[in-house]
XYZ file of C-alpha atoms in Angstrom:
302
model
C 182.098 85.313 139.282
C 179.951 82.561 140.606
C 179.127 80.008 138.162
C 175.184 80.022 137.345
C 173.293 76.922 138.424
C 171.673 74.742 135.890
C 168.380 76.185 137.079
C 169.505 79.816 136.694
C 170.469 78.490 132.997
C 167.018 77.535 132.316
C 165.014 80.618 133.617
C 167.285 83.230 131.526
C 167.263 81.335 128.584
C 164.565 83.041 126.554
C 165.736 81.619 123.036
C 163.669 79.569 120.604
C 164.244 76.242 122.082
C 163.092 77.125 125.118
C 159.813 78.565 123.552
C 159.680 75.409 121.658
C 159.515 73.284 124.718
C 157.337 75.237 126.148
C 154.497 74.807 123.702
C 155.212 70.874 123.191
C 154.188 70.387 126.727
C 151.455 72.307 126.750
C 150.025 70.749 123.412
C 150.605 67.381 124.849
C 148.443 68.425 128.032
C 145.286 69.600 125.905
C 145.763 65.947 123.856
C 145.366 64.540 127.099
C 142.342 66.522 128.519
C 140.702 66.225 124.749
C 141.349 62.715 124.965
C 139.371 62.255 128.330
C 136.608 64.296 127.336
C 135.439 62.356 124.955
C 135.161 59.091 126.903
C 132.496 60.893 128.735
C 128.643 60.138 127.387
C 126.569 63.057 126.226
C 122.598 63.288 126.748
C 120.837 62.952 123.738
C 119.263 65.604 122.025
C 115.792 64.271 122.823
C 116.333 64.192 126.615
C 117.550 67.759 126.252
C 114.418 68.821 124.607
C 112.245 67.114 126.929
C 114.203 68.925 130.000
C 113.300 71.984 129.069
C 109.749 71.731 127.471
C 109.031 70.017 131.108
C 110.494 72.997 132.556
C 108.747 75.489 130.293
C 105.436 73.875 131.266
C 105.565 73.792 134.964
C 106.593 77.286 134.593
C 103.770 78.379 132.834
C 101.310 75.968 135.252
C 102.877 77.950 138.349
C 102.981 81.294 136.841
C 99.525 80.891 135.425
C 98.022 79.130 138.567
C 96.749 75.686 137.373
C 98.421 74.110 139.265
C 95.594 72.735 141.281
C 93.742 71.683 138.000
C 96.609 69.883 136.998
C 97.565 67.936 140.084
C 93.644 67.281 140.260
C 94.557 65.394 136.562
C 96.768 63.462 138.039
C 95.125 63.040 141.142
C 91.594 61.609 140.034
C 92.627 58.835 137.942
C 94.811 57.284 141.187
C 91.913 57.098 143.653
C 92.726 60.789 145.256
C 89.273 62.371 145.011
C 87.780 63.719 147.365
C 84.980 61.480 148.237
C 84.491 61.398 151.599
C 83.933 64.440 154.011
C 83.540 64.600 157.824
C 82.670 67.724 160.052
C 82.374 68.027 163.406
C 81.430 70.497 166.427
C 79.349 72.736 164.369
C 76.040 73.698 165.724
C 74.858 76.849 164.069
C 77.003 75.827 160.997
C 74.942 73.684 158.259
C 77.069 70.581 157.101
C 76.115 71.882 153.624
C 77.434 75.021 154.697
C 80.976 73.781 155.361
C 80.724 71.427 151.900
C 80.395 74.784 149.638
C 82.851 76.409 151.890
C 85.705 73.507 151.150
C 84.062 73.261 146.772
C 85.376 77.348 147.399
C 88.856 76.321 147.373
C 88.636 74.816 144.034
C 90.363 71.478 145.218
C 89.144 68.301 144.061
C 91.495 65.753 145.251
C 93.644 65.817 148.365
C 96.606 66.229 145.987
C 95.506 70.233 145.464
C 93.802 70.551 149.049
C 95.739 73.192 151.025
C 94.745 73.032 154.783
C 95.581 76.129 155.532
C 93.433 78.028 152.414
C 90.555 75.514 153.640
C 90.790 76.311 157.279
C 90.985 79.971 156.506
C 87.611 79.597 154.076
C 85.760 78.012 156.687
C 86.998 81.122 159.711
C 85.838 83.693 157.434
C 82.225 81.906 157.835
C 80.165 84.284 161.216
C 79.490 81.604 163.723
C 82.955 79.592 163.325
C 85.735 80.638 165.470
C 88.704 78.447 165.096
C 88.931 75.299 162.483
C 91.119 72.663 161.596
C 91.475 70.457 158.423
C 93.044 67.100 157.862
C 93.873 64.986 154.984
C 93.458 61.759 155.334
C 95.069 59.557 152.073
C 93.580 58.362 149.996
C 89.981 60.233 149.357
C 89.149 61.593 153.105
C 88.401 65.026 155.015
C 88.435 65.684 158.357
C 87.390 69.242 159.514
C 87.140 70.009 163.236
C 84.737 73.170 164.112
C 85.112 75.224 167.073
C 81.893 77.749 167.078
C 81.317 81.327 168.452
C 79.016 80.884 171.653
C 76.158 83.994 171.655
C 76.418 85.669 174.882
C 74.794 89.088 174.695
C 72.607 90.885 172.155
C 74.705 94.535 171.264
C 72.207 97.531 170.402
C 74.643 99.881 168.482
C 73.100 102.995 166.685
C 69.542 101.565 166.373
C 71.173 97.580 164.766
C 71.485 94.783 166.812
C 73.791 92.021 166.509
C 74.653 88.817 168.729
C 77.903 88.953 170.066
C 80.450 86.155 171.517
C 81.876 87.077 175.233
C 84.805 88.562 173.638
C 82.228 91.279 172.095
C 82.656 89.968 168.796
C 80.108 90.366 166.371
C 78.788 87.178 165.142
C 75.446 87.643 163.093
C 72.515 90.529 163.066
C 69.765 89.720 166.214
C 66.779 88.713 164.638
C 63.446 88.158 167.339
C 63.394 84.316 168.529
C 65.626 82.010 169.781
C 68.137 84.257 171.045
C 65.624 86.814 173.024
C 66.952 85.057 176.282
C 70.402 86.289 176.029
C 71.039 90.258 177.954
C 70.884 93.437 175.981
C 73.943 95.861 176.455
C 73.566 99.157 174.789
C 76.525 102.048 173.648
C 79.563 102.047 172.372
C 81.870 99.613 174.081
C 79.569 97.831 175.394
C 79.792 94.337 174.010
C 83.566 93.999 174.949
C 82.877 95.047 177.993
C 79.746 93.653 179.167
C 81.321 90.419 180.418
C 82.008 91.607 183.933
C 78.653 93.174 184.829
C 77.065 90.337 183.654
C 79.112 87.468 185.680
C 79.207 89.575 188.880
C 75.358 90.048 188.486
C 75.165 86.202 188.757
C 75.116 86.633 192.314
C 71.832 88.354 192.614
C 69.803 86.233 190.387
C 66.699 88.045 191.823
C 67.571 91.465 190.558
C 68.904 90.068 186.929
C 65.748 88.932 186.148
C 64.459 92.272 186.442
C 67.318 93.912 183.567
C 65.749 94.638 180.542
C 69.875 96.410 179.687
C 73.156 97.275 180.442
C 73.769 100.359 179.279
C 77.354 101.559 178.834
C 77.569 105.350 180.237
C 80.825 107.493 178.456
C 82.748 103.934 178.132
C 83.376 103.839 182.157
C 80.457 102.975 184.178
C 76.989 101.287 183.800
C 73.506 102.180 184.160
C 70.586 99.689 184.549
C 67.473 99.502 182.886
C 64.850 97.636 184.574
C 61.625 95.664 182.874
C 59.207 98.097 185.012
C 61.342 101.254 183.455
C 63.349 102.085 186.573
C 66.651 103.128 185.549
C 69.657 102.282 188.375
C 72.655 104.043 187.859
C 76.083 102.612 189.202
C 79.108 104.252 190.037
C 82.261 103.928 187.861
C 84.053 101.814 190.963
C 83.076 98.928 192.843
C 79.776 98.954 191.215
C 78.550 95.394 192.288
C 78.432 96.669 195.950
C 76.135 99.640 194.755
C 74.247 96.241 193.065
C 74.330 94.460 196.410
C 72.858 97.936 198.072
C 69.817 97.912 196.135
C 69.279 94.538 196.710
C 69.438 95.535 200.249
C 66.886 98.090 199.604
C 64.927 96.288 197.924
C 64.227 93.659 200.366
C 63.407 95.671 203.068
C 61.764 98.350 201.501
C 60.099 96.838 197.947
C 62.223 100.348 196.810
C 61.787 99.132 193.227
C 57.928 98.424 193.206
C 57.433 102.004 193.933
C 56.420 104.606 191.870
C 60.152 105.447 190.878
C 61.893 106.393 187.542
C 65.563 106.313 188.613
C 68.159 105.398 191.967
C 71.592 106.878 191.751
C 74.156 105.140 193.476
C 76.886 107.443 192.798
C 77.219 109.473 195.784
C 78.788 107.029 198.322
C 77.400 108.852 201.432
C 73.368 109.043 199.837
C 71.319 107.231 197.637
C 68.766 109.490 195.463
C 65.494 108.803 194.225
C 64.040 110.575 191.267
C 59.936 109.992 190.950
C 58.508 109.360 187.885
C 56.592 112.249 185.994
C 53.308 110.851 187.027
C 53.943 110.668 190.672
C 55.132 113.992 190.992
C 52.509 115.523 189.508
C 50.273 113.534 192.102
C 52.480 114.588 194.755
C 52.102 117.974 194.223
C 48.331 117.765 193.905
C 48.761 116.267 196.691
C 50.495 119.149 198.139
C 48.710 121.417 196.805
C 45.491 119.963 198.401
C 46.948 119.727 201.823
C 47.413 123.862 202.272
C 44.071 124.374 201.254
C 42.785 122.130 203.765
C 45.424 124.004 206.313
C 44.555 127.464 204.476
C 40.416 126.807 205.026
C 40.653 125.435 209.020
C 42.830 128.523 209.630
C 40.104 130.707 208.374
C 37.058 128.597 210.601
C 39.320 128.928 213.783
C 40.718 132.385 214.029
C 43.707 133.122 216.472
């Protein structure tokens, strides 16, 4: 047979000597790795402690939302609070309205301030549209204002509100400063208004006249004059029907007449409606003339 080689010998002996080695090499390793160990340096106990208290306390601050208060502690005493305050572009917004708005978030230094709970405080007020607000270290406020511009008063089951050009509704219409502005009336009307309005621009003359824009089944308009003539429009192309009237109008005074309503719809007619009164004059009128006829046919016999 083939002589084993030395390390065959090793590997199948399994006797005590070998087991003896075994564990006399491994004992000397842990010596080693014991003996290491304990050149390192340990944190004290205090440190320890103080590690987690800390970490116990900002816990409970977070979980139990102080934090503001408690940055505002550390805040105040370093020359943090807020002290100075600067607002601009607001109009219809009070400076003392923004102030309680910002005191709403609870902040007192810039430390606590969030921007973005500030700026969403201040858009939740009715006449401010978009806002902005800026720390500036170490006690100063900047707030930026963009406001809702009033474009049309909305009628909407018997309220009425003033609304941006976007048909937004910014605050309820109260008599006064605003009385200048057009009326639109129905459902849809404020978001849709915008177009009328603009394209009516080009006959100043007959704007003047509108006392509303009234929204018709959320598709076309009808319009309301001061004098109580009512014009309707077709759904499309309604500013020519507009510019028609105007026509009309020039020539004819057709509005200064005894009139209730002119319906553009038809696109080969115009009809006029006459008010209650002036039919009933009509007719007496009618009724007047074949008389007359009936009573000269009578004093001249065929």
């Amino acid at each position: 047979m083939r002589p084993l080689s030395p390390r065959s010998d090793i590997l199948l002996d399994r006797g005590p000597g070998r087991l003896a080695l075994l564990f006399g090499r491994t004992s000397r390793r842990l010596q080693a790795l014991t003996a290491s160990a304990s050149q390192l340096s340990l944190p004290r106990f205090g440190a320890v402690a103080f590690a987690v208290v800390g970490s116990a306390v900002v816990y409970g601050v977070v979980v139990g939302g102080h934090t503001g208060e408690v940055l505002d502690g550390f805040g105040q005493p370093l020359g943090f609070a807020i002290d100075k305050v600067a607002v601009h572009g607001n109009s219809e917004t009070s400076e003392i309205d923004v102030l309680q708005a910002l005191w709403q978030t609870g902040s007192q230094t810039l430390l606590s301030l969030d921007p973005t709970a500030a700026r969403q405080t201040l858009e939740a007020m009715p006449w401010i549209d978009r806002a902005s607000v800026s720390k500036i270290f170490p006690d100063r406020v900047e707030i930026n204002l963009d406001e809702h511009r009033p474009y049309a008063i909305w009628q909407s089951d018997g309220a009425f509100f003033v609304v941006n050009r976007e048909g937004k509704k910014i605050v309820p219409y109260l008599p006064g400063r605003f009385d200048a502005l057009p009326v639109v009336v129905g459902t849809g009307a404020a978001g849709s208004a915008a177009g009328i309005i603009d394209d009516m621009e080009a006959y100043p003359e007959l704007r003047a006249r509108v006392r509303a824009y009234i929204r018709v089944g959320g598709r076309r308009w009808d319009l309301e004059l001061k004098n109580g003539v009512v014009i309707r429009l077709p759904e499309e192309k309604p500013i020519e029907a507009v510019a028609e009237v105007v026509r009309m109008e020039r020539q004819n005074t057709l509005l200064d007449r005894d009139i209730a309503m002119v319906d553009m719809r038809l696109s080969d007619r115009v009809v006029v409606r006459l008010t209650d009164d002036s039919l009933k004059r009509r007719k007496e009128r009618l009724e007047e003339r074949a008389k007359l006829i009936k009573r000269l046919a009578k004093d001249k016999p065929v």
